[in-house]
Every structure is written in C-alpha cells, then in structure tokens.
Amino acid sequence: MHSAKTLILAAMLAIASHLPALAQEQSEPPMTYERIGRILAAIDPELQPQGNGFQVVISGVPMVVVTDPAADRMRAMVRIGPAGAMDEALMQRMLQANFDAVLDARYAVAGGQIWSVFIHPLSPLETRQFVSGLTQTVVAAQSFGTGFTGGSVQFGGGDSNALQQELIEQLEKKGIPL
C-alpha cells in the first residue's frame, strides 16, 4: 500500500512536470481559477467545472476543488465519511496525524462529515505545490483509519512514527511479511 501511494505521488508530479505551458522554471504567474482548471483537466479529462470550482477524480477518488479569488484562497476536498461514527480515540489519532503525518493535507470535520483537505492561498500557489497537495489529500483520504498519512514522508516529532512502527510489529508477529 505504501508503494502504491508513492507511485500515485510520482505519477502526479510527472504530470505536472509535463505541463510546460503551466509551470515555468523560474517563477509562475499567479494561480487562478483558469490555471487550476487546465491543470485538473490534464489530470482528469472528464473534469467537471462547477460554480467557482471543479469536480475531479484522481486515482478513483472523487474530489472537489474550490477557488475564491476575492479571498485569494483555494481548497481541495475529499469526503471520507460521517463524523458521527468517530469515537474519541479515532478523533485523537486524526489530530495526531494532522501534526506530523498528513503533511500539507489536513483532516477536518464540517457539515457532519470527515474530510481530507488541502487549503492554500490561491495566487502564490505553484503548479508543483498544487499537484503535491492534491496527491497528499487523496492519500490522506485513502489512509484514513489505517496509516493516517499524506504520503511517504512525515514531519516527525509527533506520535505517528511510533504508532505506525507498533502496527508494523503487530503485523509481523502475525506472520505478515513487511
């Protein structure tokens, strides 16, 4: 599972690197709704514009990307499931992962739902940051309840590394090769 997440990230970064009209080597123009639309269309040709955002599918995961030029913000969101199903231990683990493991993505609760989100100022957002944030959001949604990660790298200094190592040791004791 871990290598599949790394492959997703690598594939999306490769897509971003093949968008020369969108990504310039030195400095990019400010990110806009239109640029986000072109990037997302390269990722998902069946992209659906919706109001001030888009519905996109990345690695089989439906995502909504919303822009707010007036507030200079953007948000990419993947719905994970109902928040009412979360117990205190799951909520604590989710918050621990926000600290050290989901990187630029975050877990959030809104409208009675658990979400994986990437929130960033719109205009300074660069293509590679955007694609990386989308990838982390998808991986965080896919790993919710298990690895609680945004990808292969963790910030450290938190609880996730020790908890993940403990899980690995438990699986090894059951004879699962890791």
PDB file of N, CA, C and O in Angstrom, residues 41 59 107 131 157 175:
ATOM      1  N   ALA A  41      -7.670  19.463 -15.740  1.00  0.00           N
ATOM      2  CA  ALA A  41      -8.069  18.816 -16.995  1.00  0.00           C
ATOM      3  C   ALA A  41      -6.959  17.898 -17.502  1.00  0.00           C
ATOM      4  O   ALA A  41      -7.246  16.856 -18.118  1.00  0.00           O
ATOM      5  N   SER A  59      -7.099   9.041  -9.185  1.00  0.00           N
ATOM      6  CA  SER A  59      -6.887   7.657  -8.754  1.00  0.00           C
ATOM      7  C   SER A  59      -8.167   7.024  -8.213  1.00  0.00           C
ATOM      8  O   SER A  59      -8.156   6.342  -7.196  1.00  0.00           O
ATOM      9  N   TYR A 107      -6.888  16.635   7.977  1.00  0.00           N
ATOM     10  CA  TYR A 107      -8.199  16.053   8.219  1.00  0.00           C
ATOM     11  C   TYR A 107      -9.053  17.145   8.853  1.00  0.00           C
ATOM     12  O   TYR A 107      -8.560  17.961   9.637  1.00  0.00           O
ATOM     13  N   VAL A 131      -0.270  20.196  -7.276  1.00  0.00           N
ATOM     14  CA  VAL A 131      -0.354  18.765  -7.580  1.00  0.00           C
ATOM     15  C   VAL A 131       0.065  17.941  -6.370  1.00  0.00           C
ATOM     16  O   VAL A 131      -0.565  16.934  -6.045  1.00  0.00           O
ATOM     17  N   GLY A 157       8.575  14.287  15.074  1.00  0.00           N
ATOM     18  CA  GLY A 157       8.339  14.992  16.318  1.00  0.00           C
ATOM     19  C   GLY A 157       6.960  14.745  16.901  1.00  0.00           C
ATOM     20  O   GLY A 157       6.617  15.291  17.929  1.00  0.00           O
ATOM     21  N   GLY A 175       2.824 -12.871  11.408  1.00  0.00           N
ATOM     22  CA  GLY A 175       3.427 -13.569  10.274  1.00  0.00           C
ATOM     23  C   GLY A 175       3.264 -12.870   8.942  1.00  0.00           C
ATOM     24  O   GLY A 175       3.511 -13.452   7.896  1.00  0.00           O
TER      25      GLY A 175
END
